[in-house]
PDB file of C-alpha atoms in Angstrom:
ATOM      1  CA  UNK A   1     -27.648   1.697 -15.128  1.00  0.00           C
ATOM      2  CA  UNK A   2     -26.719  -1.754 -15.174  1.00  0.00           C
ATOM      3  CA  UNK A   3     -23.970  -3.870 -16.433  1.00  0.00           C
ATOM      4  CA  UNK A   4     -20.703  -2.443 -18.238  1.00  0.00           C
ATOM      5  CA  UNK A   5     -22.142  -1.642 -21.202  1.00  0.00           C
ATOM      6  CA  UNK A   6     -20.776   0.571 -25.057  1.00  0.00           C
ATOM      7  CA  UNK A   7     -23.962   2.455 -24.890  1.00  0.00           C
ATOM      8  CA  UNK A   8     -24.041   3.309 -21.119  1.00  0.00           C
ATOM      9  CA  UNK A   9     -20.918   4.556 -21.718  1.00  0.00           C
ATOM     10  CA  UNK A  10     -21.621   6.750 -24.959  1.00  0.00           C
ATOM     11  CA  UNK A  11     -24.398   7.903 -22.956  1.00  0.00           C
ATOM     12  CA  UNK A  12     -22.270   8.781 -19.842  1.00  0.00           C
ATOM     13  CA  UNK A  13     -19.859  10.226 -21.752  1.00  0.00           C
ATOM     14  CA  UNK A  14     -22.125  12.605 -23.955  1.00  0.00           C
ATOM     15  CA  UNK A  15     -23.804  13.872 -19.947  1.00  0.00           C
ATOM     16  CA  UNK A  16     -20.464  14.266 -18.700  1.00  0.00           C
ATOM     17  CA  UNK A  17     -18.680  16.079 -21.242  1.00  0.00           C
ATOM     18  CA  UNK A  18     -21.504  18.714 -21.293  1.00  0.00           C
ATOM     19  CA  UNK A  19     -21.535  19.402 -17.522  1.00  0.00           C
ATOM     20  CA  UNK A  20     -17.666  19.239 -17.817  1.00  0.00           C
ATOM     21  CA  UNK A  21     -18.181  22.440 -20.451  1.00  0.00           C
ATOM     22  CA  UNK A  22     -20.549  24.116 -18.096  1.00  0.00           C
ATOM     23  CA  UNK A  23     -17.482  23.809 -15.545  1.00  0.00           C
ATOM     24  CA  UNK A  24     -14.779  25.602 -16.627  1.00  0.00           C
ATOM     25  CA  UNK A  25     -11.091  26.333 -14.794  1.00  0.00           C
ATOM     26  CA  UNK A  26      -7.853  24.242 -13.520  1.00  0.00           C
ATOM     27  CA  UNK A  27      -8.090  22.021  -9.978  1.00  0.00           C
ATOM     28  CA  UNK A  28      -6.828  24.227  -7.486  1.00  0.00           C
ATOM     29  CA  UNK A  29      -8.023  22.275  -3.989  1.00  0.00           C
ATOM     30  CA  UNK A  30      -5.893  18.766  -4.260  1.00  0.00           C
ATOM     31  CA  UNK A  31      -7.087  15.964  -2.009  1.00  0.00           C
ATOM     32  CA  UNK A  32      -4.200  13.241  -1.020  1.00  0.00           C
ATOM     33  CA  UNK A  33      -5.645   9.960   0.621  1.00  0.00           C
ATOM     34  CA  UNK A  34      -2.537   8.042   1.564  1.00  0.00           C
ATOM     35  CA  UNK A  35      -2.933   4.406   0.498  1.00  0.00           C
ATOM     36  CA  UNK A  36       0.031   2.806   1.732  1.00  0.00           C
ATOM     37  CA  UNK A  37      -0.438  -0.989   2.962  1.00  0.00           C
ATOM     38  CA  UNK A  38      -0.543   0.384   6.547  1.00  0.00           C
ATOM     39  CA  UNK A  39      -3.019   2.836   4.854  1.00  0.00           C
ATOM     40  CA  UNK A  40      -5.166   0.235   3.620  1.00  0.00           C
ATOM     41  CA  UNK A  41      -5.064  -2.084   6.446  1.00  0.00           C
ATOM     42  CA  UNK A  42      -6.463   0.984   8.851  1.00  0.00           C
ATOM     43  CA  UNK A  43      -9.466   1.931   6.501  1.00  0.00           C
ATOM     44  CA  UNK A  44      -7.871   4.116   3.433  1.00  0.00           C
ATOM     45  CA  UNK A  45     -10.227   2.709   1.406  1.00  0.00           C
ATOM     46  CA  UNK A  46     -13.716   3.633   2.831  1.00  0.00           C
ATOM     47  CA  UNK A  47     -12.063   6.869   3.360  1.00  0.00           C
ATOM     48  CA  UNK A  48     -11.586   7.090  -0.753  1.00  0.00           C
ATOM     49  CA  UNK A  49     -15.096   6.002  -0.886  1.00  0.00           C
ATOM     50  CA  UNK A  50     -16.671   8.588   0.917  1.00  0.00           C
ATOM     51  CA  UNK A  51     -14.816  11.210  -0.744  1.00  0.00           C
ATOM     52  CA  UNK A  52     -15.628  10.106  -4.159  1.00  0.00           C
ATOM     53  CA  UNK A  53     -19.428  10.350  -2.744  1.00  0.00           C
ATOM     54  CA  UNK A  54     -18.496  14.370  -1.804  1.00  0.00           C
ATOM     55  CA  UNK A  55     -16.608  14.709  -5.367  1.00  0.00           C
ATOM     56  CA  UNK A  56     -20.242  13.621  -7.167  1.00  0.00           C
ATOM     57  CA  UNK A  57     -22.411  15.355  -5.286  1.00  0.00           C
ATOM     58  CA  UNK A  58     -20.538  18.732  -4.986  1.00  0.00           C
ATOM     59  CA  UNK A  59     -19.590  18.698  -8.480  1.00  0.00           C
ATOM     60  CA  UNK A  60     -17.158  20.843  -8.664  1.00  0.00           C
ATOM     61  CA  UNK A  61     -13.968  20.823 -11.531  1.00  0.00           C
ATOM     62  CA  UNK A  62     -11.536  22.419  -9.225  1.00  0.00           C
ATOM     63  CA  UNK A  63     -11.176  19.831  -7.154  1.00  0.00           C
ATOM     64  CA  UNK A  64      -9.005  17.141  -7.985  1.00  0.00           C
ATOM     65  CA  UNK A  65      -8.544  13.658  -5.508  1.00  0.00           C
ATOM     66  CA  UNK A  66      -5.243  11.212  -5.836  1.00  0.00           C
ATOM     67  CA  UNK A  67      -3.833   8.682  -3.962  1.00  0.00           C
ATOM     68  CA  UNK A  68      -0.516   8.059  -2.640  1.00  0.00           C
ATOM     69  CA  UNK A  69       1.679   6.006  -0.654  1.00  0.00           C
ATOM     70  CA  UNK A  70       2.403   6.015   3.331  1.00  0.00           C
ATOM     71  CA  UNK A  71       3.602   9.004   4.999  1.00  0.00           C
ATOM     72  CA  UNK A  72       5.848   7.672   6.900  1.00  0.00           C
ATOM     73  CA  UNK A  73       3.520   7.856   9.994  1.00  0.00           C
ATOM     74  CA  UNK A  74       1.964   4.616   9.866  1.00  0.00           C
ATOM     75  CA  UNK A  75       0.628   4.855  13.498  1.00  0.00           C
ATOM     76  CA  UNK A  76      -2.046   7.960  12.535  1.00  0.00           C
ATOM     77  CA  UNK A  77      -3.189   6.235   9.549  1.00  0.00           C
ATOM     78  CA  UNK A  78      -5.396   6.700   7.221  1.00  0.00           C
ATOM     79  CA  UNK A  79      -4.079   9.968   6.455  1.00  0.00           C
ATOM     80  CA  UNK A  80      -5.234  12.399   4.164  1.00  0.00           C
ATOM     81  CA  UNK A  81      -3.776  15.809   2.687  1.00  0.00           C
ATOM     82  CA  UNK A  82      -5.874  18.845   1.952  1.00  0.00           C
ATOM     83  CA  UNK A  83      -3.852  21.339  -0.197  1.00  0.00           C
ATOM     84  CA  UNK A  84      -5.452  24.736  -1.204  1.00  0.00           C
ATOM     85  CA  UNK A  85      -3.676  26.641  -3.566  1.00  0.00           C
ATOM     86  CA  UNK A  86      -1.753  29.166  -1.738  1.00  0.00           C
ATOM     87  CA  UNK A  87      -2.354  27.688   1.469  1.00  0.00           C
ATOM     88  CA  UNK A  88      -0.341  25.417   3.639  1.00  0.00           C
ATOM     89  CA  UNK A  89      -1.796  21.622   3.277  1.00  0.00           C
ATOM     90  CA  UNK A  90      -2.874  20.094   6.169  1.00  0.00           C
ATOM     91  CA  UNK A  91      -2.605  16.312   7.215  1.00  0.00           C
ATOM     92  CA  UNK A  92      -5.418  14.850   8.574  1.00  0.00           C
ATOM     93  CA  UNK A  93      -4.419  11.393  11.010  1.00  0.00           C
ATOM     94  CA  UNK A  94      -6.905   8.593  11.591  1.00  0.00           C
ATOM     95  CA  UNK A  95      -9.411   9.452   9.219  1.00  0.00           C
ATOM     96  CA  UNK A  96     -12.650   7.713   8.802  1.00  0.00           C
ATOM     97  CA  UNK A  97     -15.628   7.749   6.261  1.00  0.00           C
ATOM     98  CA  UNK A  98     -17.311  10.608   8.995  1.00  0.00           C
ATOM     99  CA  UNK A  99     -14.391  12.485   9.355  1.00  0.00           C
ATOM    100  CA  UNK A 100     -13.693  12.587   5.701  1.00  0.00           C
ATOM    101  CA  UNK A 101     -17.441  13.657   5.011  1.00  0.00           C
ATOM    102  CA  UNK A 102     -16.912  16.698   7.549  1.00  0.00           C
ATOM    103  CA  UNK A 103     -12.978  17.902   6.324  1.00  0.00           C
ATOM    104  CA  UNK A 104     -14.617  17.502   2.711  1.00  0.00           C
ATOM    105  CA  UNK A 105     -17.798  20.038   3.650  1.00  0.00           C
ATOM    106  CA  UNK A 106     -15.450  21.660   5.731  1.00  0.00           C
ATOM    107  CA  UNK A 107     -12.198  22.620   4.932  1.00  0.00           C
ATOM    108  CA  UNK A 108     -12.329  21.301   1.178  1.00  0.00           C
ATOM    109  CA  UNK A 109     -15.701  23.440   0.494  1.00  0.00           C
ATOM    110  CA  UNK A 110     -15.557  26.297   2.939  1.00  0.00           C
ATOM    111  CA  UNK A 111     -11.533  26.572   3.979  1.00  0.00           C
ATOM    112  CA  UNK A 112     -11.809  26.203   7.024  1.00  0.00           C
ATOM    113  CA  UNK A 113      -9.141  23.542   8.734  1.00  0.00           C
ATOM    114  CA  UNK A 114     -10.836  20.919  10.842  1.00  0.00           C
ATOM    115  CA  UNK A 115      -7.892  20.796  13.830  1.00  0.00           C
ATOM    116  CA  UNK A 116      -9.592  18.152  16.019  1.00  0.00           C
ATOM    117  CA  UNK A 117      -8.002  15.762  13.282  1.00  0.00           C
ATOM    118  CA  UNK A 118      -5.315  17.356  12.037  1.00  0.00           C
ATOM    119  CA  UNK A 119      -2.190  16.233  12.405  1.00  0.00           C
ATOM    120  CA  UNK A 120       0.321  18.656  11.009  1.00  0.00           C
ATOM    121  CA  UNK A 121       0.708  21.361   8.957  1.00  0.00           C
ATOM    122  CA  UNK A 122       3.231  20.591   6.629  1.00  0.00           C
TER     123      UNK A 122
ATOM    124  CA  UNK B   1      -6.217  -7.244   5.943  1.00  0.00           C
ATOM    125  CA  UNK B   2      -9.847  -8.066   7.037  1.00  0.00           C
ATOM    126  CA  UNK B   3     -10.881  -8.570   3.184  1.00  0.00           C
ATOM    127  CA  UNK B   4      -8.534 -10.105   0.033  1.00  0.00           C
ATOM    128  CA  UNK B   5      -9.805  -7.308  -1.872  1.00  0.00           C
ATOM    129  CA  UNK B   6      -7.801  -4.739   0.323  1.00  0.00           C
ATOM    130  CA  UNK B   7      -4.818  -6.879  -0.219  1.00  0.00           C
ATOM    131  CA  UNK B   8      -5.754  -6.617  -4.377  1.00  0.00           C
ATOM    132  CA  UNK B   9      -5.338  -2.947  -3.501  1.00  0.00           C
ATOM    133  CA  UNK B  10      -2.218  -3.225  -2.250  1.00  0.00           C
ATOM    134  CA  UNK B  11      -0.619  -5.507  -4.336  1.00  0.00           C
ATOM    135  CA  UNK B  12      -1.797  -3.117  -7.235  1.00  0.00           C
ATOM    136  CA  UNK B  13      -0.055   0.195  -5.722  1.00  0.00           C
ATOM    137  CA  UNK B  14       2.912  -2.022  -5.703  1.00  0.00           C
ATOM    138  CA  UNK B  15       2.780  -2.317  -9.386  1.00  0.00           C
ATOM    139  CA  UNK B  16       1.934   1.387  -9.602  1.00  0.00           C
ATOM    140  CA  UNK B  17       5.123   2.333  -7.500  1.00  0.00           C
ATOM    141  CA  UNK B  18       7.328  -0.015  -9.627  1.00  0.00           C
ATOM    142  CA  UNK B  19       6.142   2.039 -12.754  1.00  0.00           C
ATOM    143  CA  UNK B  20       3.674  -0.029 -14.410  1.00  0.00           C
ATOM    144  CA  UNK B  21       1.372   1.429 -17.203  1.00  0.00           C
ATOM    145  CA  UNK B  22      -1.270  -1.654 -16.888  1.00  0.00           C
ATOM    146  CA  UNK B  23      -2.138  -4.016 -13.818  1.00  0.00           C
ATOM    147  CA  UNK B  24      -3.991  -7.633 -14.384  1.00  0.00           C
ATOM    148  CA  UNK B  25      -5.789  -8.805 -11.530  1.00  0.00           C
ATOM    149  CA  UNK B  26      -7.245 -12.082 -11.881  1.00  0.00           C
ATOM    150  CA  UNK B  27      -9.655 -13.596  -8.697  1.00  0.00           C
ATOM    151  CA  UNK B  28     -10.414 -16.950  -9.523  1.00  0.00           C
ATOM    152  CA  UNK B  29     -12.996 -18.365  -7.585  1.00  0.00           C
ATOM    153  CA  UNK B  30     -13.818 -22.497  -7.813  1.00  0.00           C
ATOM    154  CA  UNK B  31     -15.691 -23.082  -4.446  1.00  0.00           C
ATOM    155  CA  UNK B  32     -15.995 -26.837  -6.451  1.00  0.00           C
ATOM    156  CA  UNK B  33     -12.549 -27.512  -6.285  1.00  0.00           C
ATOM    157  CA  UNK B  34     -12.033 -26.018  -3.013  1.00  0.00           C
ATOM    158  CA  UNK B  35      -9.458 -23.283  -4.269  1.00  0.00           C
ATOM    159  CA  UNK B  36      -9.177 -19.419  -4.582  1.00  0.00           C
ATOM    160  CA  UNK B  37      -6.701 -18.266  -6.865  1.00  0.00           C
ATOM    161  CA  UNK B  38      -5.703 -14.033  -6.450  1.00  0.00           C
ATOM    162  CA  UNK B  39      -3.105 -13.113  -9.215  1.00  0.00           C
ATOM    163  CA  UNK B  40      -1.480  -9.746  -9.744  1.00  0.00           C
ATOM    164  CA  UNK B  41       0.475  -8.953 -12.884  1.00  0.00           C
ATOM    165  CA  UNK B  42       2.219  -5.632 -13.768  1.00  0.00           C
ATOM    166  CA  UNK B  43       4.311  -4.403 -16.464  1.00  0.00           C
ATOM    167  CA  UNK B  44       6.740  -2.109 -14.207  1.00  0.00           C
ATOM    168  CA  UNK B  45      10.420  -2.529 -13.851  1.00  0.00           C
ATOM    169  CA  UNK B  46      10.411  -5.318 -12.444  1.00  0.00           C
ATOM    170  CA  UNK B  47      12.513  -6.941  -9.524  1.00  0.00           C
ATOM    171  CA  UNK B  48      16.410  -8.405  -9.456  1.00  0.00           C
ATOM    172  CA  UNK B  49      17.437 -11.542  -8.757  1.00  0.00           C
ATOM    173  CA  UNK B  50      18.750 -10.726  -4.789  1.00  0.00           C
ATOM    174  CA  UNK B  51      16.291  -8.454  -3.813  1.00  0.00           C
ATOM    175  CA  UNK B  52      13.185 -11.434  -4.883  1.00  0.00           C
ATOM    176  CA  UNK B  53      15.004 -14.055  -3.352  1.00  0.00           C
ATOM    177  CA  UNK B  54      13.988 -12.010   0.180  1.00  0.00           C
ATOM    178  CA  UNK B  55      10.990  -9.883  -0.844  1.00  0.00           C
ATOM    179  CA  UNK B  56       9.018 -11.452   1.501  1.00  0.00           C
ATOM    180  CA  UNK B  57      11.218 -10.612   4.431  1.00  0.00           C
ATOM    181  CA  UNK B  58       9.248  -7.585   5.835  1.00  0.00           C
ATOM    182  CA  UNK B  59      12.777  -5.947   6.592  1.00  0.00           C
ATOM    183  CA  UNK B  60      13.285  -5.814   2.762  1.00  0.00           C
ATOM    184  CA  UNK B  61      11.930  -2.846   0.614  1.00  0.00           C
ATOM    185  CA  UNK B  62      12.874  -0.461  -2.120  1.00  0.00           C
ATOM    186  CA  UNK B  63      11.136   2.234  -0.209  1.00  0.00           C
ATOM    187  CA  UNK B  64      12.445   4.840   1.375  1.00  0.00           C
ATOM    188  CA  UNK B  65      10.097   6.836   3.494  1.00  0.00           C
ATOM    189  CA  UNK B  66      10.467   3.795   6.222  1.00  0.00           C
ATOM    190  CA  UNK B  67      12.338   0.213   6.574  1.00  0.00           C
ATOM    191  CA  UNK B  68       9.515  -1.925   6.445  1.00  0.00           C
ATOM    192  CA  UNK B  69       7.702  -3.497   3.469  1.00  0.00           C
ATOM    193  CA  UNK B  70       4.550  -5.429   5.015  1.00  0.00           C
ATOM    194  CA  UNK B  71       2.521  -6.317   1.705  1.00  0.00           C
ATOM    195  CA  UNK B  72       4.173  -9.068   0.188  1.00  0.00           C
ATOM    196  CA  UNK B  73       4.395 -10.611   3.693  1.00  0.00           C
ATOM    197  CA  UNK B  74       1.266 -10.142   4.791  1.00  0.00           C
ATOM    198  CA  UNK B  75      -0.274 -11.413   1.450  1.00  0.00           C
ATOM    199  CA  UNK B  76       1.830 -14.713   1.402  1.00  0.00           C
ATOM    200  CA  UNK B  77       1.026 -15.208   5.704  1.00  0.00           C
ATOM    201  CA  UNK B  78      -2.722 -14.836   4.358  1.00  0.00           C
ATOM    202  CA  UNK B  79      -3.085 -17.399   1.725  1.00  0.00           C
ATOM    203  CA  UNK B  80      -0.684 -20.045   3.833  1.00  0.00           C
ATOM    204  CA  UNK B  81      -2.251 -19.599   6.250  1.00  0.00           C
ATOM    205  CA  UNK B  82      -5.517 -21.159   4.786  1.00  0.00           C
ATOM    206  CA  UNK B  83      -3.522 -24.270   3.453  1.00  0.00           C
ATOM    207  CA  UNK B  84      -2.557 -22.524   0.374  1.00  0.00           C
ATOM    208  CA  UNK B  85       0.389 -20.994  -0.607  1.00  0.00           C
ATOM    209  CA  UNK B  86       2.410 -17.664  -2.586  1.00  0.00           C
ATOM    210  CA  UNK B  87       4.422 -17.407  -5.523  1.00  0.00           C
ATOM    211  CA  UNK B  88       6.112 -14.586  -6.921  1.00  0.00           C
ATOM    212  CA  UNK B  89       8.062 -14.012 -10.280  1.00  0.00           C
ATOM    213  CA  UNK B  90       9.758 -11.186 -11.741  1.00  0.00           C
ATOM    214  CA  UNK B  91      11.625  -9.961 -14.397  1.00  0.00           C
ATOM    215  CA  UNK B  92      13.897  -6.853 -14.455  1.00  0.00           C
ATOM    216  CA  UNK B  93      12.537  -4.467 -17.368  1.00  0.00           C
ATOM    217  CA  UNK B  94       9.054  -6.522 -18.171  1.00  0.00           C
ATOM    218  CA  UNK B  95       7.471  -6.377 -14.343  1.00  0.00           C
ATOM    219  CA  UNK B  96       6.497  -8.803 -11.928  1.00  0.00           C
ATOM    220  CA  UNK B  97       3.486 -11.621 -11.112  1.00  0.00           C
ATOM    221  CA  UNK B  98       2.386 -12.134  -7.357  1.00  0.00           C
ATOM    222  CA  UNK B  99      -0.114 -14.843  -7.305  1.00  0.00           C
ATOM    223  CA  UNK B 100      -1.871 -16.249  -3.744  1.00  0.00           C
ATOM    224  CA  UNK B 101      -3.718 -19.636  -3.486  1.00  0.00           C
ATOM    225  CA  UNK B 102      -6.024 -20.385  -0.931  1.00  0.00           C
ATOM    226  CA  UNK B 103      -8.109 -23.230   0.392  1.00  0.00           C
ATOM    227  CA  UNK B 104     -11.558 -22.065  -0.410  1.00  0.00           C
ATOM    228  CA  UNK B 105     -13.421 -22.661   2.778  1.00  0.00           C
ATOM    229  CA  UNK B 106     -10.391 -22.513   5.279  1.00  0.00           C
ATOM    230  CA  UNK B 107     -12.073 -20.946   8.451  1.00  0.00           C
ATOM    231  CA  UNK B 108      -9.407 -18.640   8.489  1.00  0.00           C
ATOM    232  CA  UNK B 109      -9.787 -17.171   4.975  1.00  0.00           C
ATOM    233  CA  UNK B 110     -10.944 -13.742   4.519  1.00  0.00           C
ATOM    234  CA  UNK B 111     -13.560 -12.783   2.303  1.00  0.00           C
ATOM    235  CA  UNK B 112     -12.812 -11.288  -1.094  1.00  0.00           C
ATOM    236  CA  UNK B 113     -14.660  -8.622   0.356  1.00  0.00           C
ATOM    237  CA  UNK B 114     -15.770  -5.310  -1.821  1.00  0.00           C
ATOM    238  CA  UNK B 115     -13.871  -5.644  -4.872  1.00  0.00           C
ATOM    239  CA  UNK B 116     -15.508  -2.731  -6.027  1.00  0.00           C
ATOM    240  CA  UNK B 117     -14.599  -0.132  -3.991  1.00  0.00           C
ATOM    241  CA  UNK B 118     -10.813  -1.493  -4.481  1.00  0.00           C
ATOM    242  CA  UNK B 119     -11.038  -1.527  -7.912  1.00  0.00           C
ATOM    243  CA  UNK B 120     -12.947   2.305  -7.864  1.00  0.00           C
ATOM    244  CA  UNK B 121     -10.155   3.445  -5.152  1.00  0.00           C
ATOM    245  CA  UNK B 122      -7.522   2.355  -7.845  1.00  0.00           C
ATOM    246  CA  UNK B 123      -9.227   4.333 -10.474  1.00  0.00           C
ATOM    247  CA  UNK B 124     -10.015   6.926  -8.950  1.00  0.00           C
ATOM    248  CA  UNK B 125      -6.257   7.582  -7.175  1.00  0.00           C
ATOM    249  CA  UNK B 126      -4.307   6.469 -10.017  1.00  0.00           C
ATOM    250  CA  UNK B 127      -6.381   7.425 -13.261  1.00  0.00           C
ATOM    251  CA  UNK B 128      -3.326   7.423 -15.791  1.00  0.00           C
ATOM    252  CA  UNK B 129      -2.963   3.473 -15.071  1.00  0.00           C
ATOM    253  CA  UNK B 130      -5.206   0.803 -16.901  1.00  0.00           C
ATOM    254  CA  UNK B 131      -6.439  -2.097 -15.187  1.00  0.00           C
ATOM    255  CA  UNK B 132      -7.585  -5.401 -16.906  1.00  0.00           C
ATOM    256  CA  UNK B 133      -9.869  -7.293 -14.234  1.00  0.00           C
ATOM    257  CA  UNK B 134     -11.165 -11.077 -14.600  1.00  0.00           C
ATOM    258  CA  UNK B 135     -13.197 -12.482 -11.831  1.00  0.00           C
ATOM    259  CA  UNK B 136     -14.356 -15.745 -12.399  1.00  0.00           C
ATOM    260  CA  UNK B 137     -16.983 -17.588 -10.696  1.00  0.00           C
ATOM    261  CA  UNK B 138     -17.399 -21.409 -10.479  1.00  0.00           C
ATOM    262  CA  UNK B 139     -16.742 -21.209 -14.651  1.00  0.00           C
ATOM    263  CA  UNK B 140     -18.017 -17.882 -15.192  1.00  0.00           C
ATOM    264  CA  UNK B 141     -15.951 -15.108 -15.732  1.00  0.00           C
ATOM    265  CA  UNK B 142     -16.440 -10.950 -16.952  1.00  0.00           C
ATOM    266  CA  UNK B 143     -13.629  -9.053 -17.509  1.00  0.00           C
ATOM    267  CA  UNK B 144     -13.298  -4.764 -16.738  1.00  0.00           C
ATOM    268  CA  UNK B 145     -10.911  -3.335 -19.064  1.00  0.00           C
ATOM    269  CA  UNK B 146     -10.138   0.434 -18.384  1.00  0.00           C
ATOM    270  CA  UNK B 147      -8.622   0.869 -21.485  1.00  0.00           C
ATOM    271  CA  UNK B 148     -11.827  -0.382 -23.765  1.00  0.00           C
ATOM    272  CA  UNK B 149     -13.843   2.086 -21.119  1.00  0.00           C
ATOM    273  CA  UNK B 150     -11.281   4.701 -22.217  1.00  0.00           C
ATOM    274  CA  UNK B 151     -11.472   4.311 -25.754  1.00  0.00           C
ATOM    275  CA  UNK B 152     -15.372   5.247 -25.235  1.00  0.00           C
ATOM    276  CA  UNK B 153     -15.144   7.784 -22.870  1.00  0.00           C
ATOM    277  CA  UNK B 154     -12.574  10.001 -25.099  1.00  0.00           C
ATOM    278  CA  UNK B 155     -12.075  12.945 -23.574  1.00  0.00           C
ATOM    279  CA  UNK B 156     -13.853  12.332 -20.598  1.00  0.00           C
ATOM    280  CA  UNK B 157     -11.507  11.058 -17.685  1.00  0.00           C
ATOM    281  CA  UNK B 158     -11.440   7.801 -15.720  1.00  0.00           C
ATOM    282  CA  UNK B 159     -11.993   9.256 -12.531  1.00  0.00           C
ATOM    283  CA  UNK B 160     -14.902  11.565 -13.166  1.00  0.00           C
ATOM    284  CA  UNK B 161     -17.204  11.166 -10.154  1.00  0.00           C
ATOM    285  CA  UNK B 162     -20.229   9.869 -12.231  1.00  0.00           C
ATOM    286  CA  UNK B 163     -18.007   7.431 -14.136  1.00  0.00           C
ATOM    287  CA  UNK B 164     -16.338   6.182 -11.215  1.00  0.00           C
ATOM    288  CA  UNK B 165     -19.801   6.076  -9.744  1.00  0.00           C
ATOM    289  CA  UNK B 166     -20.765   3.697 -12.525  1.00  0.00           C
ATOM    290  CA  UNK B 167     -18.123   1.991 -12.933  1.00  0.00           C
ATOM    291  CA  UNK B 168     -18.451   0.440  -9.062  1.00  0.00           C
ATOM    292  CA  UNK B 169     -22.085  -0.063  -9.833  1.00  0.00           C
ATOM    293  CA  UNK B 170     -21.655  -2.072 -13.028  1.00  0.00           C
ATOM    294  CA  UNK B 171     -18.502  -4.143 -11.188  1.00  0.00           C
ATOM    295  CA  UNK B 172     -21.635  -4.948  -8.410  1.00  0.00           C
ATOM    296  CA  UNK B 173     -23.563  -6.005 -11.087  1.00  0.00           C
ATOM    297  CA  UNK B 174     -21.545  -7.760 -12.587  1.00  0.00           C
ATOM    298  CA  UNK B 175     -20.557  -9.481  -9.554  1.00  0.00           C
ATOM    299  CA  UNK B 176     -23.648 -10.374  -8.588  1.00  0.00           C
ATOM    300  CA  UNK B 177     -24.923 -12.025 -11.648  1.00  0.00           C
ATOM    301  CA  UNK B 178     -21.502 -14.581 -11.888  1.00  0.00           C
ATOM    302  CA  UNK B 179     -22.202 -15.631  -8.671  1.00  0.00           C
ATOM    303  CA  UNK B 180     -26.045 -15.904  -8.793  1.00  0.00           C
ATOM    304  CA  UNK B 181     -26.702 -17.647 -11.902  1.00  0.00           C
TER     305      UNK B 181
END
């Protein structure tokens, strides 16, 4: 694929929309990376990065990724909040592109809390 | 803020928190005339008259989760730093316009850096918003509108991994071929 193109995009659009048929349900895992300027300044952004890598190569429609602002805990930035429906969420503190790759195989994937990073339940 | 492009990505969310439905970012680059311009533009609520006169103060915020506001600050210490300077213009009800200038090769500028993966982490974090971005290059420009990629993507959203995906490949691209020609 190269530049931004109409028909790249009619074509990506016309893959996409059939996979998104073949996977069918609402997002019940929700992914917060917390992109506050202290967020940002720490490494937020590699950490959205990575997990957009995860998000394409486990395909999967329940899981849904946002952003949002600081915690409030500038110091453990980049954070990042794992909610599982019916589940507490968990905040994850100094995050990296690694760390991301292993909560997302981890705890997003298989449920099971990484608590060398974690920082609180909440 | 080791790159200008993390900055970008700030000075977006600020739009984003102040209610905008549509961010311009504009990176000018003239490495002929020795400048940089970096220009955000939103449509949020905008900003009063007391609370711009000391946005810059890193004591002053409208947030709540903590006292301190280090964006604005950090931004404007960036660009003067580099014999350039900040300007920033509101209006309540029509949104606001933060602009930088820098020298272009001041030792102590930072590069643009990955615009992007700022640009992706926007989409992908905030898909309702639409972003119009111009990057121009020494005369040469492209523009990224999300809302033209919208109108062809139709049901499909923004911030589907594979159009995410290529959307940071074709801004690379894009990139590449302004600044190579």
């Amino acid at each position: 694929m190269a530049k931004l193109s109409v028909s790249d995009l009619k074509n990506l659009k016309e893959k996409v929309s059939k996979d998104m048929s073949l996977r069918e349900g609402k997002a019940k895992i929700l992914v917060t990376v917390h992109m506050g300027t202290c967020g940002i300044a720490s490494g937020a952004r590699e950490v959205m990065d990575a997990l957009m890598k995860e998000m394409a190569e486990a395909d999967r429609q329940d899981i849904r990724v946002l952003a949002a602002g600081c915690l409030g805990m500038c110091s453990s930035e980049p954070n990042v909040t794992v909610e599982i429906e019916g589940q507490e969420p968990i905040a994850y503190q100094h995050m990296d592109a690694n760390k991301m790759r292993q909560v997302f195989k981890r705890h997003v994937l298989l449920g099971e809390v990484q608590t060398a990073f974690a920082l609180a339940k909440m | 803020m080791k790159e200008l492009s993390l900055h970008i990505l700030d000075l977006a969310e600020n739009g984003i928190a102040a209610q905008a439905g549509l961010i311009r970012i504009l990176v000018q680059e003239d490495p002929k005339a020795n400048r940089l311009v970096i220009e955000i533009t939103d449509n949020g609520k905008g900003i009063s008259e007391p609370m711009l006169a000391h946005i810059t103060d890193p004591f002053v915020t409208s947030r709540t989760t903590r006292r301190v506001g280090m964006g604005l600050p950090l931004f404007k210490a960036a660009a003067e730093r580099c014999g350039g300077g900040f300007e920033i213009s509101s209006k309540p009800g029509q949104g606001t316009s933060v602009r930088g200038i820098f020298q272009y090769d001041h030792i102590d500028r930072a590069p643009v850096g990955n615009m992007a993966a700022s640009l992706v982490s926007l989409i992908a974090g905030y898909p309702e918003i639409d972003i119009e971005y111009t990057h121009m290059y020494d005369g040469r420009d492209f523009t990224m509108d999300t809302r033209n990629i919208r109108k062809e993507l139709a049901e499909v959203p923004l911030n589907e991994p594979a159009v995410l995906q290529y959307i940071q490949q074709a801004i690379q691209e894009e990139l590449h071929d302004i600044m190579n020609a």
